[in-house]
Amino acid sequence: MPEQKLHLPKRSIFNMNYSVDVAVLGAGISGLSVADACIQKNKSCAVFDISEPGAGTSGAPGMLVNAATGRRAKKAWEAEKGYPAILSLLNRASSFSEHNFFEENCVLRPALTDKLAENFQKSITKYDWPDGWVEWINRERVNADYPYIDNDYGALLIKNGLTVNGQLFLKACSEYLTSLGMHGFYNQKTDYRLEKGKWQLSTDSGDLVTAAYLVDARGFAQTRSKEWDFIPFHNIKGQTATFFYPAPLPLSSSISSLGYMAYMDSYPNKLTVGSTYEHEFDSLDPDDEGLDYLLKKLKSTLPGFSENYEMVNQWSGVRTTVPDRKPVTGPHPEIEQFFVMGALGSKGLLLGRYIAELLVNHMFDGREIEKIISSRRFS
């Protein structure tokens, strides 16, 4: 697949000066979601990133929107609000890409043991699922409809599951938001300071932006920021491997099993397997150990798929989390007009756009952010 080029706004030979309502550090899922929430609220916005949209952890080659979490398939927090929010943004950005970057193709969760089968079946009635979101599939139907899965226990089908190519999505999203008036400053370092009640942001190329509010959505960089050192951010490295096959795969949906297998009908010869969860690491690059781990994961769920591929592309990224594994968003306790959004974890796609709206409503309307995700729970 040819790499999609990012069409940045044309600049004159002179430095640019802008005044906006909100400046955002980071052009990943969090940052661009904040930008979209601002624009939908008729607020002006500028986004800054040391690289390009989709170049960081949010730009994984294959990701799932899967509301059934953990070994008990628990309904994710505010999933019924997060799902339509991200689906809306995906649809709106889709016309700005030459390639299909998402599909509503369900997520299948095979039960690997009797206990998991019991948990999955209980999930349907235990949690307040919206109508039509989940369905239990017994062993006989799994073997008939999904013969490529070695399964004797049945499976949970998440009908409102999505598969997304993060890099293509974020590049298209940036172009979409630019068309609505967002200013994007990429591939350069940005300095920022609060001066006389306004944020002043200056880029390496000499551009100057003044903003009323500043949102830090930089992900990995937040863990090294002294400004947020009261939040116990922790880094986790994840790796994926995208396998290319000589013939179309007999799949019909993505799979969540000891990680995930991201599949799209638009690219029937390709399967992305992820992710590792490395709490201790010396290198940010993908490695042979990660590939071996992912191959074993693939073999355990899809026997035979781990042997007949023609080529494999590896990818790695580092995301932030906190001990309670909940997102973090809200104001800085001491620095005025300074906000954070991060630690979205594996639910970044599902919850990112919805949480961005909560943050923007807090900034402009004073609406309180629930303590469960508020930055104030640490201060």
mmCIF file with all atom_site columns, C-alpha atoms in Angstrom, residues 207-370:
data_model
loop_
_atom_site.group_PDB
_atom_site.id
_atom_site.type_symbol
_atom_site.label_atom_id
_atom_site.label_alt_id
_atom_site.label_comp_id
_atom_site.label_asym_id
_atom_site.label_entity_id
_atom_site.label_seq_id
_atom_site.pdbx_PDB_ins_code
_atom_site.Cartn_x
_atom_site.Cartn_y
_atom_site.Cartn_z
_atom_site.occupancy
_atom_site.B_iso_or_equiv
_atom_site.pdbx_formal_charge
_atom_site.auth_seq_id
_atom_site.auth_comp_id
_atom_site.auth_asym_id
_atom_site.auth_atom_id
_atom_site.pdbx_PDB_model_num
ATOM 1   C CA . ASP A 1 207 ? 5.429   30.872  14.144 1.00 0.00 ? 207 ASP A CA 1
ATOM 2   C CA . LEU A 1 208 ? 3.772   32.394  17.205 1.00 0.00 ? 208 LEU A CA 1
ATOM 3   C CA . VAL A 1 209 ? 0.388   31.323  18.565 1.00 0.00 ? 209 VAL A CA 1
ATOM 4   C CA . THR A 1 210 ? -1.489  32.927  21.457 1.00 0.00 ? 210 THR A CA 1
ATOM 5   C CA . ALA A 1 211 ? -4.121  30.816  23.193 1.00 0.00 ? 211 ALA A CA 1
ATOM 6   C CA . ALA A 1 212 ? -6.499  31.188  26.118 1.00 0.00 ? 212 ALA A CA 1
ATOM 7   C CA . TYR A 1 213 ? -6.167  27.514  27.094 1.00 0.00 ? 213 TYR A CA 1
ATOM 8   C CA . LEU A 1 214 ? -3.447  24.886  26.704 1.00 0.00 ? 214 LEU A CA 1
ATOM 9   C CA . VAL A 1 215 ? -4.083  21.142  26.655 1.00 0.00 ? 215 VAL A CA 1
ATOM 10  C CA . ASP A 1 216 ? -1.237  18.642  27.073 1.00 0.00 ? 216 ASP A CA 1
ATOM 11  C CA . ALA A 1 217 ? -2.130  15.505  25.094 1.00 0.00 ? 217 ALA A CA 1
ATOM 12  C CA . ARG A 1 218 ? 1.413   14.342  24.331 1.00 0.00 ? 218 ARG A CA 1
ATOM 13  C CA . GLY A 1 219 ? 1.162   10.843  25.777 1.00 0.00 ? 219 GLY A CA 1
ATOM 14  C CA . PHE A 1 220 ? 4.664   9.460   26.332 1.00 0.00 ? 220 PHE A CA 1
ATOM 15  C CA . ALA A 1 221 ? 6.117   12.947  26.884 1.00 0.00 ? 221 ALA A CA 1
ATOM 16  C CA . GLN A 1 222 ? 3.755   13.530  29.814 1.00 0.00 ? 222 GLN A CA 1
ATOM 17  C CA . THR A 1 223 ? 5.684   11.022  31.913 1.00 0.00 ? 223 THR A CA 1
ATOM 18  C CA . ARG A 1 224 ? 8.809   13.185  31.581 1.00 0.00 ? 224 ARG A CA 1
ATOM 19  C CA . SER A 1 225 ? 7.050   16.478  32.270 1.00 0.00 ? 225 SER A CA 1
ATOM 20  C CA . LYS A 1 226 ? 7.714   18.100  35.663 1.00 0.00 ? 226 LYS A CA 1
ATOM 21  C CA . GLU A 1 227 ? 4.400   19.900  35.322 1.00 0.00 ? 227 GLU A CA 1
ATOM 22  C CA . TRP A 1 228 ? 2.508   16.614  35.664 1.00 0.00 ? 228 TRP A CA 1
ATOM 23  C CA . ASP A 1 229 ? 4.834   14.783  38.045 1.00 0.00 ? 229 ASP A CA 1
ATOM 24  C CA . PHE A 1 230 ? 2.066   14.550  40.680 1.00 0.00 ? 230 PHE A CA 1
ATOM 25  C CA . ILE A 1 231 ? 0.231   12.129  38.376 1.00 0.00 ? 231 ILE A CA 1
ATOM 26  C CA . PRO A 1 232 ? 1.730   8.593   38.615 1.00 0.00 ? 232 PRO A CA 1
ATOM 27  C CA . PHE A 1 233 ? 2.050   8.069   34.877 1.00 0.00 ? 233 PHE A CA 1
ATOM 28  C CA . HIS A 1 234 ? 3.689   4.813   33.848 1.00 0.00 ? 234 HIS A CA 1
ATOM 29  C CA . ASN A 1 235 ? 4.928   3.831   30.394 1.00 0.00 ? 235 ASN A CA 1
ATOM 30  C CA . ILE A 1 236 ? 4.026   0.568   28.686 1.00 0.00 ? 236 ILE A CA 1
ATOM 31  C CA . LYS A 1 237 ? 5.617   -0.493  25.432 1.00 0.00 ? 237 LYS A CA 1
ATOM 32  C CA . GLY A 1 238 ? 3.458   -2.357  22.964 1.00 0.00 ? 238 GLY A CA 1
ATOM 33  C CA . GLN A 1 239 ? 4.417   -4.132  19.758 1.00 0.00 ? 239 GLN A CA 1
ATOM 34  C CA . THR A 1 240 ? 2.390   -5.334  16.815 1.00 0.00 ? 240 THR A CA 1
ATOM 35  C CA . ALA A 1 241 ? 3.203   -7.478  13.816 1.00 0.00 ? 241 ALA A CA 1
ATOM 36  C CA . THR A 1 242 ? 1.343   -7.158  10.516 1.00 0.00 ? 242 THR A CA 1
ATOM 37  C CA . PHE A 1 243 ? 1.408   -10.365 8.485  1.00 0.00 ? 243 PHE A CA 1
ATOM 38  C CA . PHE A 1 244 ? 0.882   -10.406 4.717  1.00 0.00 ? 244 PHE A CA 1
ATOM 39  C CA . TYR A 1 245 ? -0.468  -13.598 3.100  1.00 0.00 ? 245 TYR A CA 1
ATOM 40  C CA . PRO A 1 246 ? -0.413  -14.869 -0.507 1.00 0.00 ? 246 PRO A CA 1
ATOM 41  C CA . ALA A 1 247 ? -4.190  -15.352 -0.575 1.00 0.00 ? 247 ALA A CA 1
ATOM 42  C CA . PRO A 1 248 ? -7.175  -13.633 1.043  1.00 0.00 ? 248 PRO A CA 1
ATOM 43  C CA . LEU A 1 249 ? -7.817  -14.770 4.607  1.00 0.00 ? 249 LEU A CA 1
ATOM 44  C CA . PRO A 1 250 ? -11.064 -16.605 5.452  1.00 0.00 ? 250 PRO A CA 1
ATOM 45  C CA . LEU A 1 251 ? -11.917 -14.092 8.194  1.00 0.00 ? 251 LEU A CA 1
ATOM 46  C CA . SER A 1 252 ? -15.090 -12.091 8.687  1.00 0.00 ? 252 SER A CA 1
ATOM 47  C CA . SER A 1 253 ? -14.270 -10.039 11.788 1.00 0.00 ? 253 SER A CA 1
ATOM 48  C CA . SER A 1 254 ? -11.446 -9.004  14.056 1.00 0.00 ? 254 SER A CA 1
ATOM 49  C CA . ILE A 1 255 ? -10.604 -11.173 17.048 1.00 0.00 ? 255 ILE A CA 1
ATOM 50  C CA . SER A 1 256 ? -9.829  -10.353 20.680 1.00 0.00 ? 256 SER A CA 1
ATOM 51  C CA . SER A 1 257 ? -7.970  -13.258 22.272 1.00 0.00 ? 257 SER A CA 1
ATOM 52  C CA . LEU A 1 258 ? -4.846  -12.922 24.437 1.00 0.00 ? 258 LEU A CA 1
ATOM 53  C CA . GLY A 1 259 ? -4.415  -9.593  22.685 1.00 0.00 ? 259 GLY A CA 1
ATOM 54  C CA . TYR A 1 260 ? -6.030  -8.962  19.338 1.00 0.00 ? 260 TYR A CA 1
ATOM 55  C CA . MET A 1 261 ? -5.989  -9.804  15.629 1.00 0.00 ? 261 MET A CA 1
ATOM 56  C CA . ALA A 1 262 ? -7.114  -6.809  13.573 1.00 0.00 ? 262 ALA A CA 1
ATOM 57  C CA . TYR A 1 263 ? -8.632  -7.687  10.192 1.00 0.00 ? 263 TYR A CA 1
ATOM 58  C CA . MET A 1 264 ? -10.393 -5.606  7.533  1.00 0.00 ? 264 MET A CA 1
ATOM 59  C CA . ASP A 1 265 ? -12.195 -6.856  4.409  1.00 0.00 ? 265 ASP A CA 1
ATOM 60  C CA . SER A 1 266 ? -10.621 -3.944  2.532  1.00 0.00 ? 266 SER A CA 1
ATOM 61  C CA . TYR A 1 267 ? -7.223  -5.615  2.983  1.00 0.00 ? 267 TYR A CA 1
ATOM 62  C CA . PRO A 1 268 ? -8.054  -9.339  2.957  1.00 0.00 ? 268 PRO A CA 1
ATOM 63  C CA . ASN A 1 269 ? -4.428  -10.488 2.698  1.00 0.00 ? 269 ASN A CA 1
ATOM 64  C CA . LYS A 1 270 ? -3.331  -8.663  5.842  1.00 0.00 ? 270 LYS A CA 1
ATOM 65  C CA . LEU A 1 271 ? -3.645  -9.323  9.575  1.00 0.00 ? 271 LEU A CA 1
ATOM 66  C CA . THR A 1 272 ? -2.231  -7.194  12.411 1.00 0.00 ? 272 THR A CA 1
ATOM 67  C CA . VAL A 1 273 ? -1.529  -9.010  15.678 1.00 0.00 ? 273 VAL A CA 1
ATOM 68  C CA . GLY A 1 274 ? -0.910  -7.113  18.912 1.00 0.00 ? 274 GLY A CA 1
ATOM 69  C CA . SER A 1 275 ? 0.005   -6.237  21.483 1.00 0.00 ? 275 SER A CA 1
ATOM 70  C CA . THR A 1 276 ? 2.792   -6.941  23.923 1.00 0.00 ? 276 THR A CA 1
ATOM 71  C CA . TYR A 1 277 ? 2.619   -5.282  27.345 1.00 0.00 ? 277 TYR A CA 1
ATOM 72  C CA . GLU A 1 278 ? 6.184   -4.449  28.332 1.00 0.00 ? 278 GLU A CA 1
ATOM 73  C CA . HIS A 1 279 ? 6.521   -2.515  31.578 1.00 0.00 ? 279 HIS A CA 1
ATOM 74  C CA . GLU A 1 280 ? 10.308  -2.647  31.470 1.00 0.00 ? 280 GLU A CA 1
ATOM 75  C CA . PHE A 1 281 ? 12.161  -1.939  28.216 1.00 0.00 ? 281 PHE A CA 1
ATOM 76  C CA . ASP A 1 282 ? 15.477  -0.535  27.029 1.00 0.00 ? 282 ASP A CA 1
ATOM 77  C CA . SER A 1 283 ? 14.569  0.254   23.432 1.00 0.00 ? 283 SER A CA 1
ATOM 78  C CA . LEU A 1 284 ? 11.576  1.881   21.778 1.00 0.00 ? 284 LEU A CA 1
ATOM 79  C CA . ASP A 1 285 ? 12.059  -0.236  18.641 1.00 0.00 ? 285 ASP A CA 1
ATOM 80  C CA . PRO A 1 286 ? 10.293  -3.508  17.796 1.00 0.00 ? 286 PRO A CA 1
ATOM 81  C CA . ASP A 1 287 ? 12.417  -6.612  18.395 1.00 0.00 ? 287 ASP A CA 1
ATOM 82  C CA . ASP A 1 288 ? 12.655  -10.347 17.747 1.00 0.00 ? 288 ASP A CA 1
ATOM 83  C CA . GLU A 1 289 ? 11.331  -11.203 21.212 1.00 0.00 ? 289 GLU A CA 1
ATOM 84  C CA . GLY A 1 290 ? 8.194   -9.230  20.498 1.00 0.00 ? 290 GLY A CA 1
ATOM 85  C CA . LEU A 1 291 ? 7.691   -10.969 17.161 1.00 0.00 ? 291 LEU A CA 1
ATOM 86  C CA . ASP A 1 292 ? 8.123   -14.412 18.749 1.00 0.00 ? 292 ASP A CA 1
ATOM 87  C CA . TYR A 1 293 ? 5.557   -13.524 21.407 1.00 0.00 ? 293 TYR A CA 1
ATOM 88  C CA . LEU A 1 294 ? 3.035   -12.350 18.812 1.00 0.00 ? 294 LEU A CA 1
ATOM 89  C CA . LEU A 1 295 ? 3.579   -15.415 16.649 1.00 0.00 ? 295 LEU A CA 1
ATOM 90  C CA . LYS A 1 296 ? 2.786   -17.667 19.622 1.00 0.00 ? 296 LYS A CA 1
ATOM 91  C CA . LYS A 1 297 ? -0.330  -15.631 20.303 1.00 0.00 ? 297 LYS A CA 1
ATOM 92  C CA . LEU A 1 298 ? -1.400  -15.980 16.675 1.00 0.00 ? 298 LEU A CA 1
ATOM 93  C CA . LYS A 1 299 ? -0.742  -19.710 16.655 1.00 0.00 ? 299 LYS A CA 1
ATOM 94  C CA . SER A 1 300 ? -2.777  -20.299 19.825 1.00 0.00 ? 300 SER A CA 1
ATOM 95  C CA . THR A 1 301 ? -5.882  -18.628 18.373 1.00 0.00 ? 301 THR A CA 1
ATOM 96  C CA . LEU A 1 302 ? -5.572  -19.164 14.619 1.00 0.00 ? 302 LEU A CA 1
ATOM 97  C CA . PRO A 1 303 ? -3.649  -22.400 14.012 1.00 0.00 ? 303 PRO A CA 1
ATOM 98  C CA . GLY A 1 304 ? -1.792  -22.343 10.705 1.00 0.00 ? 304 GLY A CA 1
ATOM 99  C CA . PHE A 1 305 ? -1.862  -18.570 10.285 1.00 0.00 ? 305 PHE A CA 1
ATOM 100 C CA . SER A 1 306 ? 1.533   -18.292 11.946 1.00 0.00 ? 306 SER A CA 1
ATOM 101 C CA . GLU A 1 307 ? 3.330   -20.252 9.218  1.00 0.00 ? 307 GLU A CA 1
ATOM 102 C CA . ASN A 1 308 ? 2.153   -19.383 5.708  1.00 0.00 ? 308 ASN A CA 1
ATOM 103 C CA . TYR A 1 309 ? 2.697   -15.619 5.598  1.00 0.00 ? 309 TYR A CA 1
ATOM 104 C CA . GLU A 1 310 ? 4.951   -14.020 2.981  1.00 0.00 ? 310 GLU A CA 1
ATOM 105 C CA . MET A 1 311 ? 6.077   -10.900 4.804  1.00 0.00 ? 311 MET A CA 1
ATOM 106 C CA . VAL A 1 312 ? 5.781   -9.248  8.209  1.00 0.00 ? 312 VAL A CA 1
ATOM 107 C CA . ASN A 1 313 ? 6.012   -5.592  9.251  1.00 0.00 ? 313 ASN A CA 1
ATOM 108 C CA . GLN A 1 314 ? 6.704   -4.808  12.886 1.00 0.00 ? 314 GLN A CA 1
ATOM 109 C CA . TRP A 1 315 ? 5.638   -1.711  14.815 1.00 0.00 ? 315 TRP A CA 1
ATOM 110 C CA . SER A 1 316 ? 6.056   -0.505  18.389 1.00 0.00 ? 316 SER A CA 1
ATOM 111 C CA . GLY A 1 317 ? 4.803   2.367   20.515 1.00 0.00 ? 317 GLY A CA 1
ATOM 112 C CA . VAL A 1 318 ? 4.732   3.506   24.129 1.00 0.00 ? 318 VAL A CA 1
ATOM 113 C CA . ARG A 1 319 ? 1.537   4.552   25.851 1.00 0.00 ? 319 ARG A CA 1
ATOM 114 C CA . THR A 1 320 ? 0.920   5.934   29.314 1.00 0.00 ? 320 THR A CA 1
ATOM 115 C CA . THR A 1 321 ? -1.235  4.530   32.066 1.00 0.00 ? 321 THR A CA 1
ATOM 116 C CA . VAL A 1 322 ? -1.855  5.112   35.774 1.00 0.00 ? 322 VAL A CA 1
ATOM 117 C CA . PRO A 1 323 ? -2.274  2.578   38.614 1.00 0.00 ? 323 PRO A CA 1
ATOM 118 C CA . ASP A 1 324 ? -6.081  2.537   38.519 1.00 0.00 ? 324 ASP A CA 1
ATOM 119 C CA . ARG A 1 325 ? -5.984  2.119   34.700 1.00 0.00 ? 325 ARG A CA 1
ATOM 120 C CA . LYS A 1 326 ? -8.481  4.916   34.152 1.00 0.00 ? 326 LYS A CA 1
ATOM 121 C CA . PRO A 1 327 ? -8.049  7.895   31.795 1.00 0.00 ? 327 PRO A CA 1
ATOM 122 C CA . VAL A 1 328 ? -6.806  11.185  33.176 1.00 0.00 ? 328 VAL A CA 1
ATOM 123 C CA . THR A 1 329 ? -8.191  14.558  32.136 1.00 0.00 ? 329 THR A CA 1
ATOM 124 C CA . GLY A 1 330 ? -8.790  17.929  33.713 1.00 0.00 ? 330 GLY A CA 1
ATOM 125 C CA . PRO A 1 331 ? -7.017  21.040  35.000 1.00 0.00 ? 331 PRO A CA 1
ATOM 126 C CA . HIS A 1 332 ? -3.603  21.478  36.522 1.00 0.00 ? 332 HIS A CA 1
ATOM 127 C CA . PRO A 1 333 ? -4.001  22.240  40.252 1.00 0.00 ? 333 PRO A CA 1
ATOM 128 C CA . GLU A 1 334 ? -1.621  25.223  40.211 1.00 0.00 ? 334 GLU A CA 1
ATOM 129 C CA . ILE A 1 335 ? -1.085  26.420  36.629 1.00 0.00 ? 335 ILE A CA 1
ATOM 130 C CA . GLU A 1 336 ? -4.036  28.381  35.326 1.00 0.00 ? 336 GLU A CA 1
ATOM 131 C CA . GLN A 1 337 ? -5.676  27.495  32.020 1.00 0.00 ? 337 GLN A CA 1
ATOM 132 C CA . PHE A 1 338 ? -3.525  24.347  31.700 1.00 0.00 ? 338 PHE A CA 1
ATOM 133 C CA . PHE A 1 339 ? -5.152  20.951  31.170 1.00 0.00 ? 339 PHE A CA 1
ATOM 134 C CA . VAL A 1 340 ? -4.154  17.345  30.604 1.00 0.00 ? 340 VAL A CA 1
ATOM 135 C CA . MET A 1 341 ? -5.649  14.458  28.656 1.00 0.00 ? 341 MET A CA 1
ATOM 136 C CA . GLY A 1 342 ? -3.915  11.111  28.686 1.00 0.00 ? 342 GLY A CA 1
ATOM 137 C CA . ALA A 1 343 ? -3.571  7.570   30.043 1.00 0.00 ? 343 ALA A CA 1
ATOM 138 C CA . LEU A 1 344 ? -6.339  6.351   27.745 1.00 0.00 ? 344 LEU A CA 1
ATOM 139 C CA . GLY A 1 345 ? -4.707  2.929   27.503 1.00 0.00 ? 345 GLY A CA 1
ATOM 140 C CA . SER A 1 346 ? -6.222  0.276   25.291 1.00 0.00 ? 346 SER A CA 1
ATOM 141 C CA . LYS A 1 347 ? -9.567  2.126   25.291 1.00 0.00 ? 347 LYS A CA 1
ATOM 142 C CA . GLY A 1 348 ? -8.149  5.227   23.624 1.00 0.00 ? 348 GLY A CA 1
ATOM 143 C CA . LEU A 1 349 ? -10.205 4.848   20.466 1.00 0.00 ? 349 LEU A CA 1
ATOM 144 C CA . LEU A 1 350 ? -13.386 3.925   22.300 1.00 0.00 ? 350 LEU A CA 1
ATOM 145 C CA . LEU A 1 351 ? -13.244 6.756   24.826 1.00 0.00 ? 351 LEU A CA 1
ATOM 146 C CA . GLY A 1 352 ? -10.917 9.434   23.440 1.00 0.00 ? 352 GLY A CA 1
ATOM 147 C CA . ARG A 1 353 ? -13.423 11.543  21.523 1.00 0.00 ? 353 ARG A CA 1
ATOM 148 C CA . TYR A 1 354 ? -16.026 11.384  24.289 1.00 0.00 ? 354 TYR A CA 1
ATOM 149 C CA . ILE A 1 355 ? -13.529 12.357  27.013 1.00 0.00 ? 355 ILE A CA 1
ATOM 150 C CA . ALA A 1 356 ? -12.289 15.220  24.837 1.00 0.00 ? 356 ALA A CA 1
ATOM 151 C CA . GLU A 1 357 ? -15.842 16.577  24.785 1.00 0.00 ? 357 GLU A CA 1
ATOM 152 C CA . LEU A 1 358 ? -16.042 16.344  28.579 1.00 0.00 ? 358 LEU A CA 1
ATOM 153 C CA . LEU A 1 359 ? -12.794 18.296  28.850 1.00 0.00 ? 359 LEU A CA 1
ATOM 154 C CA . VAL A 1 360 ? -13.866 21.012  26.404 1.00 0.00 ? 360 VAL A CA 1
ATOM 155 C CA . ASN A 1 361 ? -17.214 21.382  28.184 1.00 0.00 ? 361 ASN A CA 1
ATOM 156 C CA . HIS A 1 362 ? -15.318 21.748  31.456 1.00 0.00 ? 362 HIS A CA 1
ATOM 157 C CA . MET A 1 363 ? -13.053 24.451  30.041 1.00 0.00 ? 363 MET A CA 1
ATOM 158 C CA . PHE A 1 364 ? -15.771 26.575  28.491 1.00 0.00 ? 364 PHE A CA 1
ATOM 159 C CA . ASP A 1 365 ? -18.914 25.774  30.474 1.00 0.00 ? 365 ASP A CA 1
ATOM 160 C CA . GLY A 1 366 ? -17.488 24.852  33.870 1.00 0.00 ? 366 GLY A CA 1
ATOM 161 C CA . ARG A 1 367 ? -19.053 21.388  33.838 1.00 0.00 ? 367 ARG A CA 1
ATOM 162 C CA . GLU A 1 368 ? -17.465 19.081  36.387 1.00 0.00 ? 368 GLU A CA 1
ATOM 163 C CA . ILE A 1 369 ? -15.492 16.057  35.194 1.00 0.00 ? 369 ILE A CA 1
ATOM 164 C CA . GLU A 1 370 ? -16.287 12.806  36.974 1.00 0.00 ? 370 GLU A CA 1
#
